[in-house]
Amino acid sequence: MLRNYEGVRFLSNKQMVIFDIGSAYTKFGYAGEPTPRGIIRTEIKCPETKELRRIYDYKNTEDLYQLLVEFLHALFFRHVVLSPKDARIVVLESLLSPTQFRNTLAKVLFRHFEIGSLMLLPTHLATISTLGINSALVLDVGYKEATLIPIFEGEPILKAWQALPLGGQVVHEYLMKSLKELYPNVDVTEKMVEDIKVRTCFVTTLERSVKLGTKEAPNPPPFVKYPGVKSIDIPGEVREKAFEVLWERDNDNLSLPTMILNAIMQCPIDVRRVLAENILLIGGTTMTKGFASRLKSELLSLVVLSLEL
């Protein structure tokens, strides 16, 4: 009879709770468990205006404080189902997280919820610990930006960190613009765009990308019918080009692949080989089909080009 309850474990207020508050989604769970208990959107309905707002779109410190109070209250009592009083909390955060957000979060947790203890753990360091390694180039491509921090023997090399405003948000903007041009009479929402991105879009190969928009352009992928109140057809060209913005060079000739090479070159020469052998991808955008393969092709292409020069 006990076999039916093997997956059930006792949780007390002394259980350590883990929060990973991202720009788009928040993951939460308990220490010692292999996966998060749940993933929710990092947004809350404002009590005064009844408007759904993202936590990171705060106006000032006071606004952020109120947003965090409402969001964490829902997180503790609706999702984690645990009294925050005297609880032990671990918050995963980026090393580049704004001081204003970090201080306000700590103030809310201690003053409003009266937690027992708080540990702020850098995401990049926590990630490599799960793999049992001490050195890696950790590339985090999330919703708003891509950040890269080299970690050598458990220590971040901060002088070589890189960041670019490339992430899921720019992909959403491209899809939103394309769909509104194709279907001006359809109400295209942010959630609809995200669903289309996850279900239908992919990162194309470098070989096909080079030919896109030329006379030698390959045949586009088939269209996909997206269901809804009014079903629409997602053209194959839109599906294939959605993530191309991540690989385009900006005015400073920077992109995701150049971030990696620049970070390696800014590290001490005796650690470059170790870091180049361990490139760790984290963040929701890196889970897109074809992302890792395209990144590898782009890096090899840059290396070959540099050798020719």
Short mmCIF file of C-alpha atoms in Angstrom, two decimals:
data_model
loop_
_atom_site.label_atom_id
_atom_site.label_comp_id
_atom_site.label_asym_id
_atom_site.label_seq_id
_atom_site.Cartn_x
_atom_site.Cartn_y
_atom_site.Cartn_z
CA MET A 1 0.00 0.00 0.00
CA LEU A 2 2.89 2.39 0.70
CA ARG A 3 4.00 2.24 -2.92
CA ASN A 4 1.21 4.62 -3.90
CA TYR A 5 2.77 7.32 -1.71
CA GLU A 6 6.42 7.05 -2.74
CA GLY A 7 6.30 10.46 -4.45
CA VAL A 8 4.86 12.25 -1.42
CA ARG A 9 7.19 13.93 1.07
CA PHE A 10 6.54 15.93 4.23
CA LEU A 11 7.08 19.68 3.89
CA SER A 12 7.48 21.93 6.88
CA ASN A 13 8.08 25.62 7.41
CA LYS A 14 11.78 24.81 7.87
CA GLN A 15 11.98 23.49 4.31
CA MET A 16 14.27 25.63 2.13
CA VAL A 17 12.31 27.27 -0.70
CA ILE A 18 13.99 28.19 -4.00
CA PHE A 19 12.84 31.12 -6.18
CA ASP A 20 14.18 31.99 -9.62
CA ILE A 21 12.48 35.26 -10.58
CA GLY A 22 13.00 35.91 -14.28
CA SER A 23 11.79 38.72 -16.51
CA ALA A 24 9.03 36.59 -18.04
CA TYR A 25 8.67 33.52 -15.80
CA THR A 26 9.35 32.55 -12.20
CA LYS A 27 10.36 29.05 -11.16
CA PHE A 28 9.84 27.83 -7.60
CA GLY A 29 10.52 24.64 -5.71
CA TYR A 30 12.16 23.05 -2.69
CA ALA A 31 15.78 22.22 -1.97
CA GLY A 32 16.63 18.59 -2.58
CA GLU A 33 14.12 18.09 -5.38
CA PRO A 34 15.36 17.51 -8.95
CA THR A 35 12.90 19.85 -10.70
CA PRO A 36 10.90 23.00 -9.89
CA ARG A 37 7.46 22.53 -8.33
CA GLY A 38 6.03 24.97 -10.83
CA ILE A 39 6.61 27.78 -13.33
CA ILE A 40 4.41 30.89 -13.39
CA ARG A 41 4.46 34.21 -15.19
CA THR A 42 6.32 37.02 -13.43
CA GLU A 43 3.28 39.26 -13.42
CA ILE A 44 0.48 40.24 -11.08
CA LYS A 45 -2.85 42.03 -11.31
CA CYS A 46 -2.56 45.48 -9.73
CA PRO A 47 -5.21 45.79 -6.95
CA GLU A 48 -5.94 49.46 -7.72
CA THR A 49 -6.09 49.46 -11.52
CA LYS A 50 -6.86 45.75 -12.08
CA GLU A 51 -4.18 45.90 -14.76
CA LEU A 52 -1.94 42.88 -15.37
CA ARG A 53 1.66 44.08 -14.95
CA ARG A 54 5.08 42.50 -15.25
CA ILE A 55 7.17 42.80 -12.09
CA TYR A 56 10.21 44.12 -13.96
CA ASP A 57 8.20 46.92 -15.58
CA TYR A 58 8.14 48.91 -12.34
CA LYS A 59 8.14 52.71 -12.37
CA ASN A 60 10.09 53.41 -9.17
CA THR A 61 11.13 51.78 -5.89
CA GLU A 62 7.74 52.29 -4.23
CA ASP A 63 5.95 50.78 -7.22
CA LEU A 64 8.34 47.82 -7.22
CA TYR A 65 7.73 47.27 -3.50
CA GLN A 66 3.96 47.03 -3.99
CA LEU A 67 4.31 44.76 -7.02
CA LEU A 68 6.61 42.40 -5.13
CA VAL A 69 4.29 42.31 -2.11
CA GLU A 70 1.35 41.25 -4.28
CA PHE A 71 3.40 38.84 -6.38
CA LEU A 72 5.13 37.10 -3.47
CA HIS A 73 1.86 36.84 -1.54
CA ALA A 74 0.32 34.97 -4.47
CA LEU A 75 3.48 32.89 -4.83
CA PHE A 76 3.61 31.83 -1.18
CA PHE A 77 -0.07 31.18 -0.52
CA ARG A 78 -1.43 30.15 -3.92
CA HIS A 79 1.45 28.23 -5.49
CA VAL A 80 4.08 27.24 -2.92
CA VAL A 81 1.37 26.81 -0.24
CA LEU A 82 3.72 27.60 2.61
CA SER A 83 3.66 30.23 5.35
CA PRO A 84 6.57 32.61 4.70
CA LYS A 85 7.06 33.43 8.39
CA ASP A 86 10.46 32.08 9.51
CA ALA A 87 10.88 30.29 6.16
CA ARG A 88 14.33 29.83 4.66
CA ILE A 89 14.46 31.34 1.17
CA VAL A 90 17.06 31.02 -1.60
CA VAL A 91 16.71 33.45 -4.50
CA LEU A 92 18.63 32.79 -7.71
CA GLU A 93 19.65 36.06 -9.33
CA SER A 94 21.90 37.34 -12.06
CA LEU A 95 25.22 38.87 -11.06
CA LEU A 96 24.12 41.85 -13.14
CA SER A 97 20.79 42.26 -11.34
CA PRO A 98 20.05 45.92 -10.42
CA THR A 99 20.82 46.81 -6.82
CA GLN A 100 17.43 48.51 -6.56
CA PHE A 101 15.60 45.26 -7.33
CA ARG A 102 17.78 43.19 -4.98
CA ASN A 103 17.41 45.57 -2.04
CA THR A 104 13.66 45.98 -2.51
CA LEU A 105 13.16 42.22 -2.76
CA ALA A 106 15.08 41.67 0.49
CA LYS A 107 13.10 44.43 2.22
CA VAL A 108 9.78 42.89 1.17
CA LEU A 109 10.79 39.40 2.28
CA PHE A 110 12.10 40.46 5.70
CA ARG A 111 9.79 43.34 6.64
CA HIS A 112 6.50 42.28 5.09
CA PHE A 113 6.70 38.47 5.13
CA GLU A 114 9.11 38.11 8.09
CA ILE A 115 11.09 35.23 6.60
CA GLY A 116 13.74 33.50 8.67
CA SER A 117 16.71 33.74 6.32
CA LEU A 118 17.57 34.76 2.77
CA MET A 119 20.40 33.66 0.49
CA LEU A 120 21.00 35.40 -2.84
CA LEU A 121 22.73 32.89 -5.10
CA PRO A 122 24.14 33.86 -8.52
CA THR A 123 22.38 31.92 -11.27
CA HIS A 124 25.53 31.30 -13.27
CA LEU A 125 27.32 29.71 -10.29
CA ALA A 126 24.31 27.65 -9.27
CA THR A 127 23.98 26.29 -12.80
CA ILE A 128 27.48 24.86 -13.09
CA SER A 129 27.19 23.26 -9.64
CA THR A 130 24.38 21.05 -10.96
CA LEU A 131 26.79 19.63 -13.54
CA GLY A 132 29.61 18.96 -11.10
CA ILE A 133 32.05 21.26 -12.90
CA ASN A 134 33.95 24.34 -11.75
CA SER A 135 34.64 26.14 -15.03
CA ALA A 136 32.37 27.13 -17.91
CA LEU A 137 31.20 29.95 -20.13
CA VAL A 138 27.61 30.43 -19.01
CA LEU A 139 25.39 32.05 -21.65
CA ASP A 140 21.96 33.04 -20.34
CA VAL A 141 19.51 34.03 -23.09
CA GLY A 142 16.25 34.98 -21.41
CA TYR A 143 13.34 37.21 -22.31
CA LYS A 144 14.90 40.68 -22.27
CA GLU A 145 18.63 40.16 -22.67
CA ALA A 146 21.51 37.76 -23.15
CA THR A 147 24.28 37.74 -20.54
CA LEU A 148 27.54 35.83 -20.59
CA ILE A 149 29.78 35.33 -17.57
CA PRO A 150 32.91 33.14 -17.59
CA ILE A 151 33.31 31.00 -14.47
CA PHE A 152 36.75 29.54 -13.69
CA GLU A 153 37.26 27.28 -10.68
CA GLY A 154 34.05 28.58 -9.15
CA GLU A 155 35.00 32.25 -9.50
CA PRO A 156 33.30 34.57 -12.01
CA ILE A 157 35.67 36.54 -14.25
CA LEU A 158 33.74 39.79 -14.13
CA LYS A 159 36.09 41.76 -16.35
CA ALA A 160 35.05 39.53 -19.27
CA TRP A 161 31.27 39.62 -18.80
CA GLN A 162 29.15 40.40 -21.85
CA ALA A 163 25.54 41.53 -22.30
CA LEU A 164 23.29 42.35 -25.25
CA PRO A 165 19.57 43.24 -25.46
CA LEU A 166 18.85 40.01 -27.36
CA GLY A 167 16.24 37.55 -26.11
CA GLY A 168 12.70 36.37 -26.47
CA GLN A 169 11.36 39.92 -26.48
CA VAL A 170 12.93 40.85 -29.84
CA VAL A 171 11.56 37.62 -31.33
CA HIS A 172 8.09 38.55 -30.04
CA GLU A 173 8.40 42.01 -31.61
CA TYR A 174 9.27 40.52 -35.00
CA LEU A 175 6.36 38.08 -34.86
CA MET A 176 3.95 40.75 -33.67
CA LYS A 177 4.92 43.05 -36.55
CA SER A 178 4.76 40.27 -39.16
CA LEU A 179 1.38 38.93 -38.02
CA LYS A 180 -0.21 42.38 -37.85
CA GLU A 181 0.92 43.05 -41.42
CA LEU A 182 -0.51 39.71 -42.60
CA TYR A 183 -3.72 39.84 -40.56
CA PRO A 184 -4.60 43.47 -39.72
CA ASN A 185 -8.13 42.50 -38.63
CA VAL A 186 -6.97 39.90 -36.08
CA ASP A 187 -6.30 40.92 -32.48
CA VAL A 188 -2.75 39.62 -32.00
CA THR A 189 -1.96 39.45 -28.27
CA GLU A 190 1.34 38.90 -26.46
CA LYS A 191 0.25 35.47 -25.20
CA MET A 192 -0.80 34.48 -28.71
CA VAL A 193 2.59 35.53 -30.10
CA GLU A 194 4.40 33.56 -27.41
CA ASP A 195 2.31 30.47 -28.14
CA ILE A 196 3.04 30.75 -31.86
CA LYS A 197 6.75 31.18 -31.16
CA VAL A 198 6.96 28.11 -28.94
CA ARG A 199 4.77 25.85 -31.09
CA THR A 200 5.77 26.75 -34.63
CA CYS A 201 9.05 28.70 -34.84
CA PHE A 202 12.59 27.36 -34.95
CA VAL A 203 16.19 28.46 -35.52
CA THR A 204 17.21 27.71 -39.09
CA THR A 205 20.66 26.47 -40.13
CA LEU A 206 23.51 28.82 -41.03
CA GLU A 207 23.55 27.52 -44.61
CA ARG A 208 19.88 28.38 -45.15
CA SER A 209 20.21 31.68 -43.29
CA VAL A 210 22.91 32.94 -45.66
CA LYS A 211 20.61 32.35 -48.65
CA LEU A 212 17.48 33.91 -47.15
CA GLY A 213 16.44 37.05 -49.02
CA THR A 214 18.62 36.26 -52.06
CA LYS A 215 17.89 34.83 -55.50
CA GLU A 216 19.12 31.47 -54.23
CA ALA A 217 16.68 31.46 -51.33
CA PRO A 218 15.62 27.89 -50.44
CA ASN A 219 12.01 26.80 -50.49
CA PRO A 220 10.31 28.00 -47.28
CA PRO A 221 8.97 25.52 -44.73
CA PRO A 222 5.26 24.69 -44.93
CA PHE A 223 2.74 27.00 -43.31
CA VAL A 224 1.10 26.03 -40.03
CA LYS A 225 -2.56 26.66 -39.25
CA TYR A 226 -2.93 28.26 -35.83
CA PRO A 227 -6.34 27.57 -34.25
CA GLY A 228 -8.42 30.14 -32.42
CA VAL A 229 -11.61 32.16 -32.68
CA LYS A 230 -10.36 32.98 -36.16
CA SER A 231 -7.71 30.52 -37.33
CA ILE A 232 -4.73 31.98 -39.17
CA ASP A 233 -1.97 30.51 -41.31
CA ILE A 234 1.59 31.07 -40.08
CA PRO A 235 3.80 31.29 -43.21
CA GLY A 236 6.93 29.15 -43.24
CA GLU A 237 9.04 32.21 -44.00
CA VAL A 238 7.87 33.91 -40.80
CA ARG A 239 8.49 30.76 -38.76
CA GLU A 240 12.02 30.45 -40.12
CA LYS A 241 13.04 34.11 -39.84
CA ALA A 242 11.66 34.74 -36.34
CA PHE A 243 14.94 33.99 -34.55
CA GLU A 244 17.27 35.49 -37.16
CA VAL A 245 17.37 38.75 -35.21
CA LEU A 246 19.44 36.98 -32.54
CA TRP A 247 22.25 36.35 -35.03
CA GLU A 248 22.35 39.72 -36.78
CA ARG A 249 25.23 42.07 -35.95
CA ASP A 250 24.37 45.39 -34.30
CA ASN A 251 26.04 48.75 -34.93
CA ASP A 252 29.01 47.64 -32.83
CA ASN A 253 29.33 44.42 -34.86
CA LEU A 254 28.16 42.35 -31.89
CA SER A 255 25.92 39.28 -31.76
CA LEU A 256 25.52 36.16 -29.63
CA PRO A 257 28.52 34.34 -31.21
CA THR A 258 30.80 37.38 -30.95
CA MET A 259 29.85 37.70 -27.26
CA ILE A 260 31.38 34.28 -26.63
CA LEU A 261 34.57 34.96 -28.57
CA ASN A 262 35.02 38.40 -26.99
CA ALA A 263 34.58 36.93 -23.50
CA ILE A 264 37.19 34.24 -24.18
CA MET A 265 39.68 36.79 -25.50
CA GLN A 266 39.22 39.01 -22.43
CA CYS A 267 40.02 36.13 -20.06
CA PRO A 268 43.58 35.22 -19.00
CA ILE A 269 45.29 33.19 -21.71
CA ASP A 270 45.83 30.13 -19.50
CA VAL A 271 42.09 29.65 -18.84
CA ARG A 272 40.77 30.21 -22.37
CA ARG A 273 41.03 26.59 -23.50
CA VAL A 274 39.13 25.29 -20.46
CA LEU A 275 36.36 27.85 -20.92
CA ALA A 276 36.07 27.22 -24.67
CA GLU A 277 35.57 23.52 -23.96
CA ASN A 278 32.60 24.19 -21.66
CA ILE A 279 29.91 26.49 -23.07
CA LEU A 280 26.75 26.17 -21.00
CA LEU A 281 23.43 27.45 -22.36
CA ILE A 282 20.66 28.48 -19.97
CA GLY A 283 17.49 30.53 -20.30
CA GLY A 284 14.23 29.80 -22.06
CA THR A 285 15.29 31.13 -25.47
CA THR A 286 18.16 28.62 -25.70
CA MET A 287 15.61 25.79 -25.57
CA THR A 288 14.34 26.68 -29.04
CA LYS A 289 14.77 23.90 -31.58
CA GLY A 290 18.00 24.38 -33.53
CA PHE A 291 19.49 27.05 -31.22
CA ALA A 292 22.52 25.07 -30.00
CA SER A 293 23.31 23.73 -33.47
CA ARG A 294 23.15 27.21 -35.01
CA LEU A 295 25.35 28.68 -32.28
CA LYS A 296 27.98 26.02 -32.93
CA SER A 297 27.89 26.71 -36.69
CA GLU A 298 28.19 30.46 -36.13
CA LEU A 299 31.17 30.03 -33.79
CA LEU A 300 32.99 27.70 -36.19
CA SER A 301 32.34 30.15 -39.03
CA LEU A 302 33.82 33.03 -37.00
CA VAL A 303 36.88 30.96 -36.09
CA VAL A 304 37.51 30.00 -39.72
CA LEU A 305 37.08 33.63 -40.79
CA SER A 306 39.55 34.86 -38.17
CA LEU A 307 42.12 32.25 -39.26
CA GLU A 308 41.81 33.38 -42.87
CA LEU A 309 42.48 36.96 -41.84
#
